Short mmCIF file of C-alpha atoms in Angstrom, two decimals:
data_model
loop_
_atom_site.label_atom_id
_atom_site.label_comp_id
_atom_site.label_asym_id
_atom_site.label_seq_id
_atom_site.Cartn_x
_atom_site.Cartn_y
_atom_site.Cartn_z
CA UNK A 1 62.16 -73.84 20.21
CA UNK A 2 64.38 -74.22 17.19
CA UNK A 3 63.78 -75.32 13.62
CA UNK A 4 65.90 -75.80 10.80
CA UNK A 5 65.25 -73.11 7.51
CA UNK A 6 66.53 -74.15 4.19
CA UNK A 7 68.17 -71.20 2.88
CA UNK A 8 69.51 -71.00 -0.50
CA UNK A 9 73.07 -70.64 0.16
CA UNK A 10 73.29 -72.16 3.68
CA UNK A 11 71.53 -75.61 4.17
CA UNK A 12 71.86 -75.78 8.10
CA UNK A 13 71.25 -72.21 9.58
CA UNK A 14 69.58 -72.19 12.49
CA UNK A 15 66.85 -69.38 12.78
CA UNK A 16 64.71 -68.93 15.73
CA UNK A 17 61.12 -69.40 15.12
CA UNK A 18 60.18 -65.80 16.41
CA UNK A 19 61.91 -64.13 14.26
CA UNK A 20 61.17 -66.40 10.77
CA UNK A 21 57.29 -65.57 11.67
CA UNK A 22 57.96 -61.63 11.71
CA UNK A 23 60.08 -61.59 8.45
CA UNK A 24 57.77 -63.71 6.76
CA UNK A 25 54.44 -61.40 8.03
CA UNK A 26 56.51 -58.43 7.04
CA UNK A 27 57.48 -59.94 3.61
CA UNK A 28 53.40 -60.40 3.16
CA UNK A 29 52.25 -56.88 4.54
CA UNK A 30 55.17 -55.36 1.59
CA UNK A 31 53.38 -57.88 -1.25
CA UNK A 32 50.18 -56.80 -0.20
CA UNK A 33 50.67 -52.93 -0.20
CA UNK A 34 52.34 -53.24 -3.74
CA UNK A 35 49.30 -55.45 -4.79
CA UNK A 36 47.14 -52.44 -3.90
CA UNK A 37 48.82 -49.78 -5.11
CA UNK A 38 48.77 -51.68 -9.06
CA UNK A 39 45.18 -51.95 -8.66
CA UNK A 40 44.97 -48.60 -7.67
CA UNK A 41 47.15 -47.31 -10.14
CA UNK A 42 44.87 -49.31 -12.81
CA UNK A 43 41.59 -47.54 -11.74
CA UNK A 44 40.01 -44.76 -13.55
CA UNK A 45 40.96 -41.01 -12.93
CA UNK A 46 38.13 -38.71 -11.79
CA UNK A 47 40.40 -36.05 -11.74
CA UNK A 48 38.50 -32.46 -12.27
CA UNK A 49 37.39 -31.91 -15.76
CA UNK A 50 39.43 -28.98 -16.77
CA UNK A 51 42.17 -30.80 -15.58
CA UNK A 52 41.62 -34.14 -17.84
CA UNK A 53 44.34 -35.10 -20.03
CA UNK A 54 41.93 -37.47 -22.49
CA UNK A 55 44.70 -38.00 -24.97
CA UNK A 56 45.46 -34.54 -25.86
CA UNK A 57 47.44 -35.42 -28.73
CA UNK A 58 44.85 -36.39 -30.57
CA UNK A 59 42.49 -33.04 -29.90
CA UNK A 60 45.91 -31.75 -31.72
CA UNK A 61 45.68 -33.93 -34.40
CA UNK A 62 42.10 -33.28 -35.40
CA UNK A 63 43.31 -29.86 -35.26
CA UNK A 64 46.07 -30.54 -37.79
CA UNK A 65 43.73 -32.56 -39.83
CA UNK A 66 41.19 -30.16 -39.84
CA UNK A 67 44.31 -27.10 -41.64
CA UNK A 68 45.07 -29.81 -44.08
CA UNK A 69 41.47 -29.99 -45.08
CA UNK A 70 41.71 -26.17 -45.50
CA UNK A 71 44.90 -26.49 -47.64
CA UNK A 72 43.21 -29.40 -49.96
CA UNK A 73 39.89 -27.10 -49.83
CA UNK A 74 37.53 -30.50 -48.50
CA UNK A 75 34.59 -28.49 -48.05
CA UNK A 76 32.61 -31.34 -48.79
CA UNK A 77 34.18 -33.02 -45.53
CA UNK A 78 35.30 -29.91 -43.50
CA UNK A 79 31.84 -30.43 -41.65
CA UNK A 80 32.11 -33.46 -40.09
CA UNK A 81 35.19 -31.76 -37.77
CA UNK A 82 32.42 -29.51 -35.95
CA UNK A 83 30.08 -30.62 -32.82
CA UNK A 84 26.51 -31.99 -34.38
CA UNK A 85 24.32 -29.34 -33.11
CA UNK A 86 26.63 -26.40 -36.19
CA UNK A 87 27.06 -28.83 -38.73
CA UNK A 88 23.87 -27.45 -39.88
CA UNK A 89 24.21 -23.82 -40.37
CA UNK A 90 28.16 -24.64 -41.30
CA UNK A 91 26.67 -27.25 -44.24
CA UNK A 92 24.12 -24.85 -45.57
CA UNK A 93 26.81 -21.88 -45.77
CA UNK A 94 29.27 -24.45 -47.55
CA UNK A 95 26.57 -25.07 -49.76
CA UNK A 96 25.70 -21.71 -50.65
CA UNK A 97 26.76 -21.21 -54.25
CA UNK A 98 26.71 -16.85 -53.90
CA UNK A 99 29.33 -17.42 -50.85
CA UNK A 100 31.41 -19.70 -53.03
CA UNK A 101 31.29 -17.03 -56.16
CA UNK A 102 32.13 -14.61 -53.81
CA UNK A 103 34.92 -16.46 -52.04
CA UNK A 104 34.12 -15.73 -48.58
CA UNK A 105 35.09 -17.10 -45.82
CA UNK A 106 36.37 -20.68 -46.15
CA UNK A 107 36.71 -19.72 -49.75
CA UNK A 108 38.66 -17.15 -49.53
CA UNK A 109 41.62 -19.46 -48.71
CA UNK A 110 44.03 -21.00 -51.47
CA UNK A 111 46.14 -22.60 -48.88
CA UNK A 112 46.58 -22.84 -45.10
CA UNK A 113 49.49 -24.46 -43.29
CA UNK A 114 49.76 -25.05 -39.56
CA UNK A 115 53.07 -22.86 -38.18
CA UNK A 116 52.18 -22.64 -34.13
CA UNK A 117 50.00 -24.82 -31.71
CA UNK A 118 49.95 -25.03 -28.36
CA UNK A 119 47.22 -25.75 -25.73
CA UNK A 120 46.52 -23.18 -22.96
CA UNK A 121 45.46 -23.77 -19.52
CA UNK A 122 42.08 -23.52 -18.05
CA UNK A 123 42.75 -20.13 -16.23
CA UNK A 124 43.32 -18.55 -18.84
CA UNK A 125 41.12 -19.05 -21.53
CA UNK A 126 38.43 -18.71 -19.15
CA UNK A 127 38.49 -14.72 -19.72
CA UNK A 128 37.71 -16.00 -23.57
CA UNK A 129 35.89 -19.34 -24.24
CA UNK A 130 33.00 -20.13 -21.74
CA UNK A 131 34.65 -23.72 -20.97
CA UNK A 132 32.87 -24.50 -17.79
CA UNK A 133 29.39 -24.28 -20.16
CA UNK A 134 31.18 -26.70 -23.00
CA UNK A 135 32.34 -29.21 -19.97
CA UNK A 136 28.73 -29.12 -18.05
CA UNK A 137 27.56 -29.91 -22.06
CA UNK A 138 30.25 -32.48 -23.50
CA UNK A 139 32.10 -33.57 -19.93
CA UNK A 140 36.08 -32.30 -21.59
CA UNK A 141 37.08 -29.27 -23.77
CA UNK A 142 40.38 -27.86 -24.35
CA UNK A 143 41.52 -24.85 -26.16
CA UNK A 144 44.16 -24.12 -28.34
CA UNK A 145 45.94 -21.00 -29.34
CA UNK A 146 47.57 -21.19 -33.01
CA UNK A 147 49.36 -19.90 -35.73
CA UNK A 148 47.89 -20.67 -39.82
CA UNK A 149 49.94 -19.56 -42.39
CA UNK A 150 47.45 -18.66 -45.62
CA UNK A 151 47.31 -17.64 -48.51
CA UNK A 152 44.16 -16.11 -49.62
CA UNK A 153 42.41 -14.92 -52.78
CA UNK A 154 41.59 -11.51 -51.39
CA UNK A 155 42.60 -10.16 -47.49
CA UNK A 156 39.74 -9.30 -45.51
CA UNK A 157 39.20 -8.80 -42.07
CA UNK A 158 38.89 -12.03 -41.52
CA UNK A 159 41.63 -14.02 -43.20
CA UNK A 160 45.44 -11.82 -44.30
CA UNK A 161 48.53 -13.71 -46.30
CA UNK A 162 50.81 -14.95 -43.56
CA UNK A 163 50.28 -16.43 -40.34
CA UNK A 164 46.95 -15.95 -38.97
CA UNK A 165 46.44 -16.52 -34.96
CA UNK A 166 43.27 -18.52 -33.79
CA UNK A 167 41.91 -19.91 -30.54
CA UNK A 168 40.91 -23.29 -31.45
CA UNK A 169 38.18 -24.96 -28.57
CA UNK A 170 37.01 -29.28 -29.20
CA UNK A 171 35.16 -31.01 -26.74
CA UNK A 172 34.73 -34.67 -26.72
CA UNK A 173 31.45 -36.16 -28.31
CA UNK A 174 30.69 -39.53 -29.37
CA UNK A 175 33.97 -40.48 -28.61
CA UNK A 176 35.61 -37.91 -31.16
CA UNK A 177 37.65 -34.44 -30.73
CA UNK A 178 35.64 -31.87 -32.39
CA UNK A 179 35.63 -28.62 -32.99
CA UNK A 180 32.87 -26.08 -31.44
CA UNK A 181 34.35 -22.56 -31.57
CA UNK A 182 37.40 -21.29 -34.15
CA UNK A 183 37.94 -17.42 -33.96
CA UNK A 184 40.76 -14.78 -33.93
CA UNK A 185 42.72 -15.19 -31.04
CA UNK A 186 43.20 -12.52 -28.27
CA UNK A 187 47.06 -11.89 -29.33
CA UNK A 188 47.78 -9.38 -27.09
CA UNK A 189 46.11 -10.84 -24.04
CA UNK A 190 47.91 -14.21 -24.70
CA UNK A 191 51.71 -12.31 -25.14
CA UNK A 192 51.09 -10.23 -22.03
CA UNK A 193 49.66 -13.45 -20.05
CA UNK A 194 53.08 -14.83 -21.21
CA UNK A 195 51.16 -17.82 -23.40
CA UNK A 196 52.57 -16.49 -26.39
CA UNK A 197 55.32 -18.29 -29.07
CA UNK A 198 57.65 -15.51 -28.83
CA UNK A 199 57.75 -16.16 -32.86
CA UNK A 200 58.46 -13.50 -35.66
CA UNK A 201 55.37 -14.19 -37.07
CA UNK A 202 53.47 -13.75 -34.02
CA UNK A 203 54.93 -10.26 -33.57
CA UNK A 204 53.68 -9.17 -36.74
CA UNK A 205 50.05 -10.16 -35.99
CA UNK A 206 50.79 -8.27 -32.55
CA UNK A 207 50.63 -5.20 -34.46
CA UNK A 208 47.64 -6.22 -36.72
CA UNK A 209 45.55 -7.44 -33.27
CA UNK A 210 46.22 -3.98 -31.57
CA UNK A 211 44.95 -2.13 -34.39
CA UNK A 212 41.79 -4.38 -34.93
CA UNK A 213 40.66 -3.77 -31.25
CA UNK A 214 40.60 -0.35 -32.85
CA UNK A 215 37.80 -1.04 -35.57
CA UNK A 216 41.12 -0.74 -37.98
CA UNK A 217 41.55 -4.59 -39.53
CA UNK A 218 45.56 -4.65 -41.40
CA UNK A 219 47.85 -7.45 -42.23
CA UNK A 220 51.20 -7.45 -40.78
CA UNK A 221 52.79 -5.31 -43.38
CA UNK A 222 50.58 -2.74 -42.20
CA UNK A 223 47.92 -2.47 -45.41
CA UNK A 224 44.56 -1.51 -44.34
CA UNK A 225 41.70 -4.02 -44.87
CA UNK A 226 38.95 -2.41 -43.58
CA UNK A 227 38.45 0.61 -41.57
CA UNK A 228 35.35 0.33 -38.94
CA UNK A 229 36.75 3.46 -36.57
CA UNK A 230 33.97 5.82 -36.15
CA UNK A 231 35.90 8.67 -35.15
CA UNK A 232 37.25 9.99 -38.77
CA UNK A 233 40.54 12.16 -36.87
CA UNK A 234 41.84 8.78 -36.31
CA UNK A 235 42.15 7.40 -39.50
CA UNK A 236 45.09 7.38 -41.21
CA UNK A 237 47.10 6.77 -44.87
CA UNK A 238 46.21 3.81 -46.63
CA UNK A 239 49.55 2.09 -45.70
CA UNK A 240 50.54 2.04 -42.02
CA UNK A 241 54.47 2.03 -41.00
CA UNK A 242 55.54 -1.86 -40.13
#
């Protein structure tokens, strides 16, 4: 049997029935496929928690919000950046007119700029942040390890002028990064895992992290802060060589 197709270029071509029916079923099996695939493309990813990329870049910019706050000393807001169940204990230390006289912690700082960020992967801040307890708790966390350049009104152990290396972890709650853990980063670890920034500034807080995991807290010039080594044949000069 033979019918005439209208074809766009060719009015009168002659096509055999048989074989209009297969390239027309084939032409609806390909429309059909890419149908599916957009609506499976459109669907929601239940990929593995650790794994979740829920808009990383803004975890980062809470992050970068949070070292501005520092510079501009917004104690009054610097709460609101931390998970629900510390704001607490973090408001009633902020609040705490003997820590402000004394300018610890928080207080200590005159200025803090962000120099390094980067996030690490799941394997291996495992060894450091218990994130399969923060994703059972908030459903996402991520960690990142970076680099705060401050300047101070006294060093201490806990804060030096220059850059200062922290692992950062947020997890997700009420639709918001925040922050639920902020404490001196494993240096070493992260340079010999090759995570580090390969920076100058890094390399000088190399020095000051192999030292601390010695009781002895310096800044990267080599000055000692504080000297918690029990053993008094290791202690040495007041001033270490850089």
């Amino acid at each position: 049997m033979l019918v005439y197709y209208m074809m766009p270029k060719t009015m009168n071509t002659i096509v055999r029935w048989p074989q209009f029916v297969r390239k027309s079923l084939k032409t609806a099996t390909i429309s059909a496929l890419v149908i599916m695939m957009l609506i499976i493309n459109s669907m929601p990813s239940h990929a593995h928690p650790h794994l979740a990329m829920a808009s990383p870049s803004k975890a980062e910019d809470v992050l970068r919000d949070y070292v501005k706050l520092m510079d501009k000393q917004g104690w009054n807001q610097i709460s609101s950046y931390w998970v629900s169940r510390l704001r607490p204990d973090f408001e009633a230390f902020l609040t705490d007119s003997q820590n402000q006289a004394s300018a610890t912690g928080l207080f200590n700082i005159q200025s803090a700029r962000l120099v390094e960020l980067k996030r690490l992967p799941a394997d291996i801040v495992e060894a450091y942040v218990n994130l399969d307890s923060y994703v059972s708790e908030f459903g996402n966390a991520q960690v990142f390890y970076i680099g705060i350049n401050y300047k101070v009104k006294q060093e201490d152990k806990y804060h030096y002028n220059g850059a200062n290396y922290r692992l950062a972890t947020l997890v997700h709650e009420e639709g918001q990064w925040r922050l639920v853990e902020f404490s001196n980063a494993p240096v070493e670890n992260l340079v010999t895992d090759l995570q580090g920034f390969g920076s100058v500034a890094e390399s000088a807080a190399l020095k000051a992290d192999k030292a601390h995991r010695k009781g002895l807290f310096i800044n990267p010039a080599g000055k000692i802060l504080e000297d918690l080594r029990t053993n008094d044949k290791n202690k040495q000069p007041q001033q270490l060589k850089p």
